[in-house]
Amino acid sequence: MKFNKLLENIKTYEAGKPIELVVREFGIEPKDIVKLASNENPYGCSPKVKEAVGDIIASMALYPDDSMIKLKNALSANFNVKDENIIIGSGSDQVIEFIVHAKANSQSKILINSVTFAMYQIYAAHVGAEIVRTQSQKHDLDEFYELYKEHKPEIIFLCTPNNPTGDAIDAKEMFNFIKKIDNDTLVVVDGAYMEYAQKKDISKKVAPKDLIQEFENVIYLGTFSKAYGLGGMRVGYGISSSKTIKELYKLRPPFNITTLSLEAASVALEDKEFVEKCIVDSFEQMKRYEEFANVQKLDIIESYTNFVTLCLNEGQNSSQFANKLLKRGMIVRDLSGYGMNAIRVTVGTKEQNDRFFELATELI
Ligand SMILES: *Cc1c(COP(=O)(O)O)cnc(C)c1O
């Protein structure tokens, strides 16, 4: 059977290995497995969410509220924007999909950082758009601008802080960059880890309201999968001009967010204290990774997120190292697929990190 030719060039996204797979493959008990591969919040979500979703189970027979009024109101209050500026996706992943389909086709170019979130490229391939990458590993906005002038891309993705490297763009520099971009190019600011970055360094903080107030051709993306501890609920959002949101809505399948997920995200957003505490604890624990890198003489990229990227030395091999850790029940992300001899480790709880240091010291 023949399928769409564009699919021939797409490599299926490889998600961080789930705990279930390690149980099956290596026969390790779930309690002995530590997953630090997908940048989830190791402390989970607010206890208030657990209480709230219990009540929702009773209304499972009914379709969700497709206007998503409760979550939209919560988001609009949180970010000081209007409901018409918001679209909600099954993860911000789905919003990325809407953006690419809405804006690009097989004649288009999409400009991204050399090392960045893999889904930009995969969705670009869906529509046959050409990916243009920078050379620099860190977002270098001068290089972005040169490539923008040369290629006139339909979309520019700025991932700040960036996954999988953890570095972040200075907010002022970003605004100055976007000012120079023509209105026909849509600039996507992916802030999946912004809650962490703005806590560590206010100069990295990008508020969606400021962005959309100044620019019509920008969309900001956020997610409940990271700091809010709701990776399993699949909720993300895009904030942009009402014009852009209207176009994206044409691509949205009805009822794309379940009743349970809508409730969980709405309640999670109210419990600011919980998220704050998780972020403070995460940066506290991150110091131990910096010490570990120091002792092991590894480079560590300064991180504005809840993960660290440990760059291995010559003679050390990241995929072998990640595999050895996996066999002992420690799941981390090998970055060799990104052309880096490095692993990405989510900063876990104190106990999870203890286990990482113990195994890593033995196996590196
Ligand atoms: C995790 C992540 C997302 C998307 O997460 P969802 O679970 O789909 O909301 C988007 N961008 C980056 C950079 C991420 O790390």
Coordinates of C-alpha atoms and ligand atoms in Angstrom, one line a residue:
M1 CA 0.0 0.0 0.0
K2 CA 1.3 3.5 -0.8
F3 CA 1.3 6.2 1.9
N4 CA 2.0 9.9 1.7
K5 CA 5.5 10.3 0.2
L6 CA 6.3 12.9 2.9
L7 CA 6.2 10.1 5.5
E8 CA 9.2 8.4 4.0
N9 CA 11.5 11.1 5.5
I10 CA 10.0 11.1 9.0
K11 CA 11.7 9.3 11.9
T12 CA 9.2 8.6 14.5
Y13 CA 9.8 10.6 17.7
E14 CA 11.4 8.5 20.4
A15 CA 9.9 9.4 23.7
G16 CA 11.9 9.0 27.0
K17 CA 11.7 5.3 27.9
P18 CA 8.7 4.6 30.2
I19 CA 9.2 2.7 33.5
E20 CA 7.0 -0.1 32.1
L21 CA 9.5 -0.8 29.4
V22 CA 12.4 -1.2 31.8
V23 CA 10.3 -3.5 33.9
R24 CA 9.6 -5.7 30.9
E25 CA 13.0 -5.6 29.3
F26 CA 15.3 -5.9 32.3
G27 CA 13.0 -7.5 34.9
I28 CA 13.6 -4.7 37.4
E29 CA 10.9 -3.9 39.9
P30 CA 9.1 -0.6 39.3
K31 CA 10.1 0.6 42.8
D32 CA 13.8 0.2 41.8
I33 CA 13.5 2.3 38.7
V34 CA 14.2 6.0 38.6
K35 CA 13.1 7.9 35.6
L36 CA 15.0 11.1 35.0
A37 CA 14.6 11.2 31.2
S38 CA 11.6 13.5 30.4
N39 CA 11.9 16.5 32.6
E40 CA 8.7 15.8 34.5
N41 CA 8.3 17.3 38.0
P42 CA 9.7 14.6 40.3
Y43 CA 7.5 16.0 43.2
G44 CA 4.3 15.4 41.1
C45 CA 1.5 17.8 41.1
S46 CA -0.3 19.8 43.7
P47 CA -2.3 17.7 46.2
K48 CA -5.3 20.0 45.4
V49 CA -5.3 18.5 41.9
K50 CA -5.7 15.0 43.2
E51 CA -8.6 16.1 45.3
A52 CA -10.3 17.9 42.4
V53 CA -10.1 15.2 39.8
G54 CA -11.7 12.7 42.1
D55 CA -15.0 14.6 41.7
I56 CA -14.7 14.7 38.0
I57 CA -14.8 10.9 37.6
A58 CA -18.6 11.1 38.2
S59 CA -19.2 13.0 34.9
M60 CA -17.2 10.8 32.7
A61 CA -20.1 9.9 30.4
L62 CA -20.4 13.5 29.1
Y63 CA -18.2 15.1 26.5
P64 CA -15.8 17.8 27.9
D65 CA -16.7 21.5 27.8
D66 CA -15.3 22.2 24.4
S67 CA -15.1 26.0 25.2
M68 CA -12.7 25.1 28.0
I69 CA -14.0 28.1 29.8
K70 CA -12.7 27.3 33.3
L71 CA -9.1 26.7 32.1
K72 CA -9.2 29.6 29.7
N73 CA -10.3 31.9 32.5
A74 CA -7.6 30.6 34.8
L75 CA -4.9 31.1 32.1
S76 CA -6.2 34.5 31.1
A77 CA -6.1 35.6 34.7
N78 CA -2.6 34.1 35.2
F79 CA -1.1 35.8 32.2
N80 CA -3.3 38.9 32.0
V81 CA -4.5 38.3 28.5
K82 CA -8.0 37.7 27.0
D83 CA -9.6 34.3 26.3
E84 CA -9.5 35.1 22.6
N85 CA -5.7 35.1 22.8
I86 CA -5.5 31.5 24.0
I87 CA -5.7 28.1 22.4
I88 CA -5.3 24.9 24.4
G89 CA -3.7 21.8 23.0
S90 CA -3.2 18.2 24.0
G91 CA 0.2 19.2 25.2
S92 CA 1.9 22.2 23.7
D93 CA 3.1 19.6 21.2
Q94 CA -0.3 19.8 19.6
V95 CA -0.2 23.5 19.4
I96 CA 3.1 23.2 17.5
E97 CA 1.4 20.9 15.1
F98 CA -1.4 23.4 14.5
I99 CA 1.1 26.2 14.0
V100 CA 3.1 24.3 11.4
H101 CA 0.0 23.2 9.5
A102 CA -1.5 26.6 9.6
K103 CA 1.6 28.4 8.3
A104 CA 3.8 26.1 6.3
N105 CA 3.7 23.9 3.2
S106 CA 6.1 22.2 0.9
Q107 CA 7.4 25.5 -0.4
S108 CA 8.1 26.9 3.1
K109 CA 11.2 27.1 5.3
I110 CA 11.3 26.9 9.0
L111 CA 14.2 28.3 11.0
I112 CA 15.3 26.5 14.2
N113 CA 18.3 26.3 16.5
S114 CA 21.0 23.7 15.7
V115 CA 20.2 21.6 18.8
T116 CA 16.6 22.0 19.9
F117 CA 13.2 20.3 20.6
A118 CA 12.8 17.5 18.1
M119 CA 9.1 18.0 17.4
Y120 CA 9.6 21.2 15.3
Q121 CA 11.4 19.2 12.7
I122 CA 8.9 16.3 12.7
Y123 CA 5.9 18.6 12.2
A124 CA 7.8 20.4 9.5
A125 CA 8.3 17.1 7.7
H126 CA 4.5 16.5 7.8
V127 CA 4.0 19.4 5.4
G128 CA 7.3 18.9 3.5
A129 CA 8.7 22.2 4.7
E130 CA 12.5 22.7 4.7
I131 CA 14.3 23.0 8.0
V132 CA 17.0 25.6 8.2
R133 CA 19.3 25.3 11.3
T134 CA 21.8 27.6 12.9
Q135 CA 25.4 26.4 13.5
S136 CA 25.6 27.7 17.0
Q137 CA 24.6 25.4 19.8
K138 CA 23.3 28.2 21.9
H139 CA 20.6 30.5 20.4
D140 CA 22.6 33.1 18.7
L141 CA 20.1 35.8 17.6
D142 CA 22.6 37.5 15.2
E143 CA 23.0 34.2 13.4
F144 CA 19.2 33.7 13.4
Y145 CA 18.8 37.2 11.9
E146 CA 21.4 36.4 9.1
L147 CA 19.6 33.2 8.3
Y148 CA 16.2 34.9 8.4
K149 CA 17.4 37.5 5.8
E150 CA 18.8 34.8 3.6
H151 CA 15.9 32.3 3.7
K152 CA 12.8 34.3 4.6
P153 CA 11.3 31.5 6.7
E154 CA 7.6 31.1 7.3
I155 CA 8.2 30.2 11.0
I156 CA 11.1 30.8 13.4
F157 CA 11.2 28.7 16.6
L158 CA 12.9 30.1 19.6
C159 CA 13.0 27.6 22.5
T160 CA 13.8 29.4 25.7
P161 CA 15.0 27.8 27.9
N162 CA 16.1 25.4 25.2
N163 CA 15.6 21.7 25.4
P164 CA 17.9 19.6 25.5
T165 CA 20.7 22.1 26.5
G166 CA 18.9 24.2 29.2
D167 CA 20.3 27.6 28.2
A168 CA 18.0 30.6 27.9
I169 CA 17.7 33.7 25.7
D170 CA 17.9 37.2 27.3
A171 CA 14.4 38.6 27.1
K172 CA 15.5 42.1 26.0
E173 CA 17.6 40.6 23.2
M174 CA 14.7 38.6 22.1
F175 CA 12.4 41.6 21.8
N176 CA 15.0 43.5 19.8
F177 CA 15.3 40.5 17.5
I178 CA 11.6 40.1 16.9
K179 CA 11.3 43.8 16.1
K180 CA 13.4 43.2 13.0
I181 CA 11.3 40.3 11.8
D182 CA 8.7 41.0 9.1
N183 CA 5.0 40.5 9.9
D184 CA 4.7 37.5 7.5
T185 CA 7.1 35.4 9.6
L186 CA 5.5 33.8 12.7
V187 CA 7.9 33.7 15.6
V188 CA 7.2 30.9 18.1
V189 CA 8.5 31.4 21.6
D190 CA 8.5 28.0 23.3
G191 CA 8.5 28.6 27.0
A192 CA 8.0 25.0 28.2
Y193 CA 10.5 25.7 31.1
M194 CA 9.9 29.4 31.6
E195 CA 8.6 28.9 35.2
Y196 CA 12.1 27.7 36.1
A197 CA 14.0 30.3 34.1
Q198 CA 12.2 33.3 35.5
K199 CA 12.8 32.1 39.0
K200 CA 16.6 31.7 38.4
D201 CA 17.1 34.9 36.4
I202 CA 14.5 37.6 35.9
S203 CA 16.3 38.8 32.7
K204 CA 15.3 35.6 31.0
K205 CA 11.6 36.1 31.8
V206 CA 9.4 36.5 28.8
A207 CA 5.8 37.4 29.6
P208 CA 3.3 36.4 26.9
K209 CA 1.3 39.6 27.5
D210 CA 4.3 41.8 26.7
L211 CA 5.0 39.7 23.5
I212 CA 1.5 39.9 22.1
Q213 CA 1.0 43.5 23.1
E214 CA 4.0 44.4 21.0
F215 CA 3.9 41.9 18.1
E216 CA 1.1 40.4 16.1
N217 CA 3.4 37.8 14.5
V218 CA 4.4 36.0 17.8
I219 CA 2.9 33.0 19.6
Y220 CA 4.0 32.0 23.1
L221 CA 3.8 28.3 24.1
G222 CA 3.5 26.9 27.6
T223 CA 2.8 23.5 29.1
F224 CA 1.5 21.8 32.2
S225 CA 3.8 18.8 31.6
K226 CA 6.9 20.2 33.3
A227 CA 6.8 22.5 36.4
Y228 CA 3.1 21.8 37.0
G229 CA 3.7 18.1 37.3
L230 CA 0.9 17.0 34.9
G231 CA 2.8 15.3 32.1
G232 CA 0.3 12.5 32.0
M233 CA -2.6 14.9 31.5
R234 CA -1.4 16.3 28.2
V235 CA -2.3 20.0 28.5
G236 CA -0.4 22.9 26.8
Y237 CA -1.4 26.3 25.4
G238 CA -0.6 28.9 22.9
I239 CA -1.0 32.7 23.5
S240 CA -1.1 35.0 20.5
S241 CA -3.1 37.7 18.7
S242 CA -6.7 36.8 18.3
K243 CA -6.2 36.7 14.6
T244 CA -3.6 33.9 14.8
I245 CA -5.6 32.0 17.4
K246 CA -8.7 32.0 15.1
E247 CA -6.7 30.4 12.3
L248 CA -5.2 27.8 14.6
Y249 CA -8.7 26.9 15.9
K250 CA -9.6 25.7 12.3
L251 CA -7.1 22.9 12.8
R252 CA -8.2 21.9 16.3
P253 CA -10.1 18.6 16.6
P254 CA -13.2 19.0 18.8
F255 CA -12.8 17.8 22.4
N256 CA -9.0 17.7 22.2
I257 CA -8.7 18.0 26.0
T258 CA -10.4 15.6 28.3
T259 CA -12.6 16.7 31.2
L260 CA -10.1 15.3 33.7
S261 CA -7.2 17.1 32.1
L262 CA -9.1 20.4 32.0
E263 CA -9.9 20.2 35.6
A264 CA -6.4 19.2 36.7
A265 CA -4.8 22.0 34.8
S266 CA -7.2 24.7 36.1
V267 CA -6.6 23.6 39.7
A268 CA -2.9 23.2 39.2
L269 CA -2.6 26.8 38.1
E270 CA -4.2 28.1 41.3
D271 CA -1.7 26.4 43.6
K272 CA 1.3 28.7 42.9
E273 CA 2.9 27.9 46.2
F274 CA 3.3 24.3 45.3
V275 CA 5.0 25.0 42.0
E276 CA 7.2 27.6 43.6
K277 CA 8.5 25.2 46.2
C278 CA 9.2 22.5 43.5
I279 CA 11.2 25.0 41.5
V280 CA 13.3 26.2 44.5
D281 CA 13.9 22.6 45.5
S282 CA 14.9 21.7 42.0
F283 CA 17.6 24.4 41.7
E284 CA 18.8 23.4 45.2
Q285 CA 19.3 19.9 44.0
M286 CA 20.8 21.1 40.7
K287 CA 23.9 22.3 42.7
R288 CA 24.7 18.7 43.5
Y289 CA 24.9 18.0 39.7
E290 CA 27.3 20.9 39.3
E291 CA 29.4 19.4 42.1
F292 CA 29.2 16.0 40.5
A293 CA 30.4 17.4 37.1
N294 CA 33.2 19.2 38.9
V295 CA 34.4 16.1 40.6
Q296 CA 34.1 14.0 37.4
K297 CA 35.7 16.7 35.3
L298 CA 32.6 16.9 33.0
D299 CA 31.3 20.0 31.3
I300 CA 27.8 21.0 32.5
I301 CA 25.8 23.5 30.5
E302 CA 24.4 26.3 32.7
S303 CA 20.7 25.3 33.0
Y304 CA 17.6 27.5 33.5
T305 CA 15.3 24.4 33.6
N306 CA 14.7 21.3 35.7
F307 CA 17.3 19.3 33.9
V308 CA 21.1 19.3 33.3
T309 CA 23.1 18.4 30.3
L310 CA 26.3 16.6 31.2
C311 CA 28.9 16.6 28.4
L312 CA 31.1 13.6 28.4
N313 CA 34.8 13.5 27.6
E314 CA 36.7 11.8 24.9
G315 CA 36.9 8.1 25.6
Q316 CA 33.5 8.2 27.3
N317 CA 30.5 7.4 25.2
S318 CA 27.0 8.8 26.0
S319 CA 24.9 6.0 24.5
Q320 CA 26.9 3.3 26.2
F321 CA 26.8 5.2 29.5
A322 CA 23.0 5.7 29.2
N323 CA 22.5 2.0 28.4
K324 CA 24.6 0.9 31.4
L325 CA 22.5 3.2 33.6
L326 CA 19.3 1.8 32.0
K327 CA 20.2 -1.8 32.9
R328 CA 20.4 -0.7 36.5
G329 CA 17.0 0.9 36.4
M330 CA 18.2 4.5 35.9
I331 CA 16.5 6.2 32.9
V332 CA 18.3 9.2 31.4
R333 CA 18.3 10.8 28.0
D334 CA 21.2 10.0 25.6
L335 CA 21.9 13.0 23.4
S336 CA 24.0 11.3 20.7
G337 CA 21.0 11.6 18.4
Y338 CA 21.4 15.3 18.6
G339 CA 25.1 15.1 17.6
M340 CA 26.2 15.5 21.2
N341 CA 28.3 13.2 23.4
A342 CA 26.2 14.1 26.3
I343 CA 23.3 12.9 28.5
R344 CA 20.4 14.9 29.8
V345 CA 19.2 14.2 33.3
T346 CA 16.1 15.6 34.9
V347 CA 16.9 16.9 38.4
G348 CA 14.9 14.5 40.6
T349 CA 14.1 14.4 44.3
K350 CA 17.0 14.1 46.7
E351 CA 16.7 10.3 46.8
Q352 CA 16.5 10.0 43.1
N353 CA 19.6 12.1 42.6
D354 CA 21.5 10.2 45.3
R355 CA 20.8 7.1 43.3
F356 CA 22.0 8.8 40.1
F357 CA 25.3 9.9 41.6
E358 CA 25.9 6.5 43.1
L359 CA 25.3 4.6 39.8
A360 CA 26.9 7.3 37.6
T361 CA 30.1 7.3 39.6
E362 CA 30.3 3.5 39.3
L363 CA 29.4 3.3 35.6
I364 CA 30.9 6.3 33.8
Ligands
LIG1 C1 8.2 19.1 27.0 C2 8.3 20.2 25.9 C3 7.2 20.6 25.2 C4 5.9 20.0 25.1 O1 5.4 19.3 26.1 P1 3.9 18.8 26.1 O2 3.9 17.7 27.1 O3 3.5 18.4 24.7 O4 3.1 20.0 26.6 C5 7.4 21.6 24.3 N1 8.5 22.2 24.1 C6 9.6 21.8 24.8 C7 10.9 22.5 24.6 C8 9.5 20.8 25.7 O5 10.6 20.4 26.4

